[in-house]
CSV table of C-alpha atoms and ligand atoms in Angstrom, one decimal:
chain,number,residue,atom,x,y,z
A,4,UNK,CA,83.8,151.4,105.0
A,5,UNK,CA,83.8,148.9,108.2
A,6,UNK,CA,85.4,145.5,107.4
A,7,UNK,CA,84.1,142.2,108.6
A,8,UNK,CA,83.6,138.3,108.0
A,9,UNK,CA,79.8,136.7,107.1
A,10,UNK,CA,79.2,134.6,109.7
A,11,UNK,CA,76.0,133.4,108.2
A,12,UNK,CA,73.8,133.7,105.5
A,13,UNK,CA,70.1,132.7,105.5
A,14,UNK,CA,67.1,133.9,102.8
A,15,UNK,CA,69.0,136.0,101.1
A,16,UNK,CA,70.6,138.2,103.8
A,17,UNK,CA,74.5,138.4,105.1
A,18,UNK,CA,75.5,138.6,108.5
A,19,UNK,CA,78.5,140.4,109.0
A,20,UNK,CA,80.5,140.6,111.7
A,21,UNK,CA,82.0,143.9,112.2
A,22,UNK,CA,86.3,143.3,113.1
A,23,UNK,CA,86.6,146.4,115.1
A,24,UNK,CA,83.0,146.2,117.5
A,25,UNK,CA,82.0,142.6,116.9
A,26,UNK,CA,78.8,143.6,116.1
A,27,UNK,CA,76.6,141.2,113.4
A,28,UNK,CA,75.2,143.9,111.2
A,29,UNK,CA,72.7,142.1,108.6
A,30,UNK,CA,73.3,142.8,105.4
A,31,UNK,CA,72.2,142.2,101.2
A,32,UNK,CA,74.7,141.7,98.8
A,33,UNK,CA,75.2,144.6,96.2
A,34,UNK,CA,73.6,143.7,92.9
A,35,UNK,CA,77.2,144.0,90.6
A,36,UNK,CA,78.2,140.7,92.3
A,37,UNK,CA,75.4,138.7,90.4
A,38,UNK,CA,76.6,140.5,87.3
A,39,UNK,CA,80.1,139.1,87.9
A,40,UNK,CA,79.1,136.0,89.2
A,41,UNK,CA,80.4,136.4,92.8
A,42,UNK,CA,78.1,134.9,95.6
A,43,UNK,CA,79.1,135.8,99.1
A,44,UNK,CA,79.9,132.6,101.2
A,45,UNK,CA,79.9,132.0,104.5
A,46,UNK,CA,83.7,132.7,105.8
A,47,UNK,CA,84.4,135.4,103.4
A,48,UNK,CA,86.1,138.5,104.1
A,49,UNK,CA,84.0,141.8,103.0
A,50,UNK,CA,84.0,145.4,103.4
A,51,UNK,CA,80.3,146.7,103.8
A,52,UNK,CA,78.7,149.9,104.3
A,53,UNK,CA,76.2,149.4,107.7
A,54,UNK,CA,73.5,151.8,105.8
A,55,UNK,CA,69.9,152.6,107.3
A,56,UNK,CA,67.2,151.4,108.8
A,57,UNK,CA,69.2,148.4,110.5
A,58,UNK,CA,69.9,146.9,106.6
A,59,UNK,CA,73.8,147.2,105.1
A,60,UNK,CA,75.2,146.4,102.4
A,61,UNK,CA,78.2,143.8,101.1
A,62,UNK,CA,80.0,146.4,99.1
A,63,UNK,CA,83.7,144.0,98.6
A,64,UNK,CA,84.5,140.2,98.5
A,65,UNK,CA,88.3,139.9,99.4
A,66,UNK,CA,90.0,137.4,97.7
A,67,UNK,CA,89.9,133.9,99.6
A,68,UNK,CA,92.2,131.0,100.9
A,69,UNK,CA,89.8,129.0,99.5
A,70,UNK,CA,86.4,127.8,98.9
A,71,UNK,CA,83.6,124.9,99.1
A,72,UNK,CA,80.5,124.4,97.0
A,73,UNK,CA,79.3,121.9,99.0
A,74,UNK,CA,79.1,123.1,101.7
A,75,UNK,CA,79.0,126.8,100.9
A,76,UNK,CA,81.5,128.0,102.4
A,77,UNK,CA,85.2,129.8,102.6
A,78,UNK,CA,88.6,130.6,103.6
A,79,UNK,CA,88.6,127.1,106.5
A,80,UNK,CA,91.5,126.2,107.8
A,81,UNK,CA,90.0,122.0,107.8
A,82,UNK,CA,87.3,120.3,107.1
A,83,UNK,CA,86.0,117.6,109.9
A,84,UNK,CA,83.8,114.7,107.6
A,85,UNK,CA,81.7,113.2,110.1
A,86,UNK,CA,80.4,110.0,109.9
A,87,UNK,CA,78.6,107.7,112.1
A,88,UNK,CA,79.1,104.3,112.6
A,89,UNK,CA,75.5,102.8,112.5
A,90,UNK,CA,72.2,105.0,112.3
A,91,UNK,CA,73.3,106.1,108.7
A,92,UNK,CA,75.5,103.0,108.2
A,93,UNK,CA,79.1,104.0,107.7
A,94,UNK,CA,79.9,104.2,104.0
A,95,UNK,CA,83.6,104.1,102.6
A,96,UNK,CA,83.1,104.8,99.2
A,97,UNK,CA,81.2,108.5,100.5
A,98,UNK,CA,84.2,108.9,103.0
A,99,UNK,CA,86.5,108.8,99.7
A,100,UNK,CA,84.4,110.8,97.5
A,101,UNK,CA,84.1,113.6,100.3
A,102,UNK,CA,88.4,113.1,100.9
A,103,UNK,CA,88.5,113.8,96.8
A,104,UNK,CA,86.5,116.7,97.2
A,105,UNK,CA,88.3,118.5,100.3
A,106,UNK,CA,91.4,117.3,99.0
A,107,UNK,CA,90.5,119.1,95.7
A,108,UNK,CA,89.6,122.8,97.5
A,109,UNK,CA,92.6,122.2,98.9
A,110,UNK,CA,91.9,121.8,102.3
A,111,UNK,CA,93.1,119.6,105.4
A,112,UNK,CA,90.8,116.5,106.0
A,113,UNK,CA,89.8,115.5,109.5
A,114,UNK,CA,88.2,111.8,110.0
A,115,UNK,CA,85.8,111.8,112.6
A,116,UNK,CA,83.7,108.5,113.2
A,117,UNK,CA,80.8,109.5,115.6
A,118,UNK,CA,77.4,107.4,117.5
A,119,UNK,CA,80.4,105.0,118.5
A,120,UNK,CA,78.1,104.1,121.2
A,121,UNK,CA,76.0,102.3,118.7
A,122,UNK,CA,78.9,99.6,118.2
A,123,UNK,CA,80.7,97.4,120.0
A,124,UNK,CA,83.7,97.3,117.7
A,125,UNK,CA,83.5,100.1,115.1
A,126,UNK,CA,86.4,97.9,113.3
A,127,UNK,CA,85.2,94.6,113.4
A,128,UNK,CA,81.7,95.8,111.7
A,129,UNK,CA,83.3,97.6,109.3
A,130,UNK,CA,86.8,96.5,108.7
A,131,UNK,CA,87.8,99.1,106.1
A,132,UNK,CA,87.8,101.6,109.1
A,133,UNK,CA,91.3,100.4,110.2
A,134,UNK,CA,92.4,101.5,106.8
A,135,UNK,CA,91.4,105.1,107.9
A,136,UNK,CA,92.8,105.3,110.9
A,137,UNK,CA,96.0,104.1,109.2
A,138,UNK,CA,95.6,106.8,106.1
A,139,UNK,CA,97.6,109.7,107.6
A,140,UNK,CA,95.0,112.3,108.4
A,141,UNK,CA,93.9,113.0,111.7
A,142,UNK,CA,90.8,110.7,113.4
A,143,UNK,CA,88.5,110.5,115.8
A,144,UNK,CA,86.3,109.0,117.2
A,145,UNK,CA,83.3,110.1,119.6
A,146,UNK,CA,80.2,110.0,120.7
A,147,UNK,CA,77.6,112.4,121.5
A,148,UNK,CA,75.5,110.3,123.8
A,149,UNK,CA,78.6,109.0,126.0
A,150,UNK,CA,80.9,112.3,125.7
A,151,UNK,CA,83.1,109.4,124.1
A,152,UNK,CA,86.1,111.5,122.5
A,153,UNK,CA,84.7,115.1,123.0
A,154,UNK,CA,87.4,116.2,125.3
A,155,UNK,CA,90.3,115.3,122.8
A,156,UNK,CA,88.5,116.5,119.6
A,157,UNK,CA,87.5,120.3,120.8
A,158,UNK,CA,91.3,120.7,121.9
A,159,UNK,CA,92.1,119.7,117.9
A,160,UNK,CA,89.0,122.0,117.0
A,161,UNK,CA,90.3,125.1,119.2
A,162,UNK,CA,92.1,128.0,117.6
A,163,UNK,CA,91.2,126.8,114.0
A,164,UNK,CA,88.4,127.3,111.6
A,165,UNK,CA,86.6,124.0,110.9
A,166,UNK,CA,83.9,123.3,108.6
A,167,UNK,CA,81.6,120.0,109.7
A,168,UNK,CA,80.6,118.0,106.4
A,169,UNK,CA,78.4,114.8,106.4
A,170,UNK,CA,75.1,113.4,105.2
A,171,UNK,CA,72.0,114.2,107.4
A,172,UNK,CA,71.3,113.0,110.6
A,173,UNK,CA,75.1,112.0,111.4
A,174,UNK,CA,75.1,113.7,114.4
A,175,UNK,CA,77.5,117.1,113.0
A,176,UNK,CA,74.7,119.0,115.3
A,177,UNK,CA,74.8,117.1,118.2
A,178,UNK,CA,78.8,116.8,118.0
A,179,UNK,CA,78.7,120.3,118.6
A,180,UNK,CA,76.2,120.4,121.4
A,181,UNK,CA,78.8,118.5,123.1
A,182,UNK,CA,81.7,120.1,122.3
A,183,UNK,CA,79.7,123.4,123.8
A,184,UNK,CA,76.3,122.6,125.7
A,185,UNK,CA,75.8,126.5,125.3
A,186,UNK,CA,75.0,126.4,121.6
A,187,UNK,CA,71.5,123.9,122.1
A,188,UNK,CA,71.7,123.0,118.4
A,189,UNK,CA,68.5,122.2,116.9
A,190,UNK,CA,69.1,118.4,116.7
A,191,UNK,CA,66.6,115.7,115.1
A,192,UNK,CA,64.7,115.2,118.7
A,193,UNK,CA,63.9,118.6,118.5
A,194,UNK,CA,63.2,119.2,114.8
A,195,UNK,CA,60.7,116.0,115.2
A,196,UNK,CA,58.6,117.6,118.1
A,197,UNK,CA,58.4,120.3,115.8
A,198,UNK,CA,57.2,118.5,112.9
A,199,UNK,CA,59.9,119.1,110.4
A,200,UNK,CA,61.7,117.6,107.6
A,201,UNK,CA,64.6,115.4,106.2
A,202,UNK,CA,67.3,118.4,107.0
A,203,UNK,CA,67.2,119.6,110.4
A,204,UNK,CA,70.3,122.1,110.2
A,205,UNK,CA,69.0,124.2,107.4
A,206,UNK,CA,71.8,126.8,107.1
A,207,UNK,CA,75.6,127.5,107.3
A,208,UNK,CA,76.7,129.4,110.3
A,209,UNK,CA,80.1,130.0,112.0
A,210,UNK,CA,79.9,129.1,115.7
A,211,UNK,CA,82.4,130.8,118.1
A,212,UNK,CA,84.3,127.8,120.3
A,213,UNK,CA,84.6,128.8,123.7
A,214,UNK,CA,88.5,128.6,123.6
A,215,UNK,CA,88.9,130.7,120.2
A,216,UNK,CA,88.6,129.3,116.6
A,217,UNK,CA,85.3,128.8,114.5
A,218,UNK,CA,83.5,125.6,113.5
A,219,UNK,CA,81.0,125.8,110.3
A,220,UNK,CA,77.5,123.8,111.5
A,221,UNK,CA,76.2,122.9,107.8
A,222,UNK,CA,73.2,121.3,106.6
A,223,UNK,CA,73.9,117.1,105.6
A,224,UNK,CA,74.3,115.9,102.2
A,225,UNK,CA,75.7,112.9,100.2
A,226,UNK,CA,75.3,114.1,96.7
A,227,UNK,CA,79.0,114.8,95.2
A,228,UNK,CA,80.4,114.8,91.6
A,229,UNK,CA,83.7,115.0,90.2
A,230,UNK,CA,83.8,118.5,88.9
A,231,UNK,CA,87.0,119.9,87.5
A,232,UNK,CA,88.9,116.8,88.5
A,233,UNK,CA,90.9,115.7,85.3
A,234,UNK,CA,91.3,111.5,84.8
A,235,UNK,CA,95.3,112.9,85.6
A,236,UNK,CA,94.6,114.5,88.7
A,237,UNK,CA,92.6,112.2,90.9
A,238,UNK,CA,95.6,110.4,91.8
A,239,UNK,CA,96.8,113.7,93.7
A,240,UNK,CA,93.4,113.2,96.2
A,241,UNK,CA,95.0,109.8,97.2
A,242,UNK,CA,97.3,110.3,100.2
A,243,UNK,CA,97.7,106.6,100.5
A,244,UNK,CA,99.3,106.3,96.8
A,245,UNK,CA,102.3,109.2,97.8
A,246,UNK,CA,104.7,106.9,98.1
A,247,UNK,CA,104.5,104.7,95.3
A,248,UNK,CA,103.3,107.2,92.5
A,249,UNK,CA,106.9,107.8,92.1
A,250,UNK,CA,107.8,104.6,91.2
A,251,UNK,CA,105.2,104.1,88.5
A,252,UNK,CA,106.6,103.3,84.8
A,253,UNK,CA,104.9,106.0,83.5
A,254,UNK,CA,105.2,109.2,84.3
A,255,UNK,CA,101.4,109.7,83.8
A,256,UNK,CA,100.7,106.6,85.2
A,257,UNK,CA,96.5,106.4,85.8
A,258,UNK,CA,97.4,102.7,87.8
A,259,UNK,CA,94.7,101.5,85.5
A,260,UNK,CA,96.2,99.1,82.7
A,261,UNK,CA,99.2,100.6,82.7
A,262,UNK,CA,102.3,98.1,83.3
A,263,UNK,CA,104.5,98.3,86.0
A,264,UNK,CA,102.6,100.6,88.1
A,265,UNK,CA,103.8,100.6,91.8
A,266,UNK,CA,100.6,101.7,93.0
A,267,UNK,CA,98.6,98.6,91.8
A,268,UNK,CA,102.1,96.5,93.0
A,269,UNK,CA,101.0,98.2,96.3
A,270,UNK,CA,97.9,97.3,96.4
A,271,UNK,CA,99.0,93.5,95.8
A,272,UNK,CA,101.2,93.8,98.7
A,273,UNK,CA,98.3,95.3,100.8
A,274,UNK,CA,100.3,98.6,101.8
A,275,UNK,CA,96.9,100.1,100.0
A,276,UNK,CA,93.8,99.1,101.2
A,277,UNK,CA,92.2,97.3,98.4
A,278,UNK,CA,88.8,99.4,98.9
A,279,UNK,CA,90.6,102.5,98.6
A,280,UNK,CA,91.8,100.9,95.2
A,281,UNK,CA,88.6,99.8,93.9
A,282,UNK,CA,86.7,103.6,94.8
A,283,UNK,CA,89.7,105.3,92.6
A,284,UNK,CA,89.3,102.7,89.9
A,285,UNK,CA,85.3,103.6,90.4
A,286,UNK,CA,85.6,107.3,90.5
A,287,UNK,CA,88.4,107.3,87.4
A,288,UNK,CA,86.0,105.5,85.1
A,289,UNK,CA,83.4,108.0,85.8
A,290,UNK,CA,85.7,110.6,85.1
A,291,UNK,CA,86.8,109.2,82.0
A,292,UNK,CA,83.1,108.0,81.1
A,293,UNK,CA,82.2,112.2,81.4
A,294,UNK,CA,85.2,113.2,79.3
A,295,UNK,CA,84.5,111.1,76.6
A,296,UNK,CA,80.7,112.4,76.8
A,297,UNK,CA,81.5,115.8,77.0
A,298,UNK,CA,83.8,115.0,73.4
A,299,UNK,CA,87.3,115.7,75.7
B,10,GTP,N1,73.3,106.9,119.7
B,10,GTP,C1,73.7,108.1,119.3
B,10,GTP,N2,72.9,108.9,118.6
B,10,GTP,C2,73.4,110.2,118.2
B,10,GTP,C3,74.7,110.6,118.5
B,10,GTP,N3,74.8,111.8,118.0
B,10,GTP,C4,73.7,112.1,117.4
B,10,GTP,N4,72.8,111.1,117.5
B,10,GTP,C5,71.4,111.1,117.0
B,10,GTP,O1,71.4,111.2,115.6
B,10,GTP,C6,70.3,112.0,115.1
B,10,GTP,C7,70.8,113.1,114.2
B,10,GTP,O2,71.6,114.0,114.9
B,10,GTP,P1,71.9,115.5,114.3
B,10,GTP,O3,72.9,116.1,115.2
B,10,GTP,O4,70.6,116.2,114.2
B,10,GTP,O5,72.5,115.2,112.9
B,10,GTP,P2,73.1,116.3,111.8
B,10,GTP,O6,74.3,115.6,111.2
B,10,GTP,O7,73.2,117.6,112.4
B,10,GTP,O8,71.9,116.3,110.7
B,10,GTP,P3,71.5,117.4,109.7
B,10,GTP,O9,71.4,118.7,110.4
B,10,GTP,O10,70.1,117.0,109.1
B,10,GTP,O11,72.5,117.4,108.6
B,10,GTP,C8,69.6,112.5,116.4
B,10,GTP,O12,68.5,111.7,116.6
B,10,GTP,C9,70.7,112.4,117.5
B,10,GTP,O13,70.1,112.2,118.7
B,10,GTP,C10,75.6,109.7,119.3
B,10,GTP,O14,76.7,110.0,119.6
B,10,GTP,N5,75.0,108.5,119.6
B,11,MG,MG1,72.5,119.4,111.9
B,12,ZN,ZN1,100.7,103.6,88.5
């Protein structure tokens, strides 16, 4: 059986590209993977037999590096979280939940601010943007319109497989029309002269970069829970409490009430960014809120 890699998936069908000839064969999934629960995603690894009649088969899921619900996808070597400065407004407290939940799959977070041509001083409108850029994770920020930061940002994208999360209309398509003119994107201009919707990127795909490496174009969303994240374990998605945890009291420390905690002692001597605080204090009470609901 040929092996391969889904490069997209779209009403019910499986692209697969063939290792050996490169080929996209399109494919259904075999019916036992329902049974046991398994859904292809985008980014997997699969053996598949190419079949008749120009229709094959998924026939193997490999294991994967890891995986994304949201958005569907697997085995990504980073995940860029786009966000625009103005035109959705920039929101910190969805940067954090989306750092949670890539920190929680496990993997590497890339900041990128985009539309920066829509503000004179992306800092001075929204000052908790300096805390990001201070965080530890890599950032950028570009534009699509001025080719602001495109150069430097496809030389980080290159080699790697990147998966583009953000809410609709952020500008993840566009970004990519800039990084490679050659893909034309559907974008919201376009989507509007052809009358549709809310969503204008309306499946996951892998996109080849023109100096090796993918990049996953998803559809936006904003909608993100707290899933398997135990009230013990949020404190792991914090980069910017690393240092301190340590120091804490308790060994279990939650920085909530606790005494002596070297987190909230950070916070007081503004190493933390207070924001970053208050959205862990948010996200931990909601947490707890669901445990207590669901009878722990
Ligand atoms: N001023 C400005 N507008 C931009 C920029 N990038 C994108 N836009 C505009 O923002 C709107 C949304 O862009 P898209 O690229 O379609 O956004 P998306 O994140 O792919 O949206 P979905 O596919 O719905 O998730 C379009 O009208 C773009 O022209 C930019 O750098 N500057
Ligand atoms: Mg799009
Ligand atoms: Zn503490």
């Amino acid at each position: 059986m040929p092996k391969g890699q889904i490069i997209k998936a779209l009403s019910g069908y499986y692209y697969v590209q063939e290792d050996e000839t490169k080929r996209v064969w399109q494919c259904r999934a075999r019916g036992v993977f329902k049974k046991r629960k398994i859904s292809p995603l985008v980014g997997d690894y699969v053996q598949f037999d190419p079949g008749q009649n120009e229709e094959g088969t998924v026939t193997e899921v490999h294991a994967r590096k890891n995986e994304l619900n949201r958005p569907p996808v697997a085995n990504v070597d980073q995940a860029l979280l786009v966000f625009s400065v103005n035109e959705p407004a920039f929101s910190a407290i969805l940067l954090d939940k989306f750092l949670v939940h890539i920190e929680q799959a496990r993997i590497t977070p890339v900041i990128c601010l985009t539309k920066v041509d829509l503000a004179d001083h992306p800092e001075h409108q929204y000052p908790e943007i300096k805390a990001y850029q201070d965080l530890g994770y890599p950032f950028f920020m570009t534009s699509a319109t001025t080719q602001n930061g495109i150069e430097h940002l496809t030389e980080y994208l290159s080699g790697k497989t990147t998966v583009f999360a953000g809410q609709s209309g952020v500008g993840k398509s566009s970004l990519l029309n800039a990084i490679d003119p050659q893909l034309e994107l559907e974008t919201r201009e376009i989507s509007n002269r052809l009358g549709r919707g809310k969503h204008t990127t309306r499946h996951v795909e892998l996109i080849p970069l023109p100096k090796g490496g993918f990049v996953a174009d998803t559809p936006g969303f904003s909608q993100l829970d707290f899933t398997g994240i135990e009230p013990e374990t949020l404190t792991e998605y914090f980069i910017d409490f690393e240092p301190y945890r340590p120091q804490c009291k308790f060994r279990e420390c939650l920085h909530q009430k606790e005494p002596k905690c070297a987190v909230k002692q950070a916070v007081e001597d503004g190493h933390i960014a207070q924001h970053r605080y208050q959205h862990y204090i948010q996200f931990l009470e909601k947490i707890q809120d669901e445990k207590y609901r669901r009878g722990f």
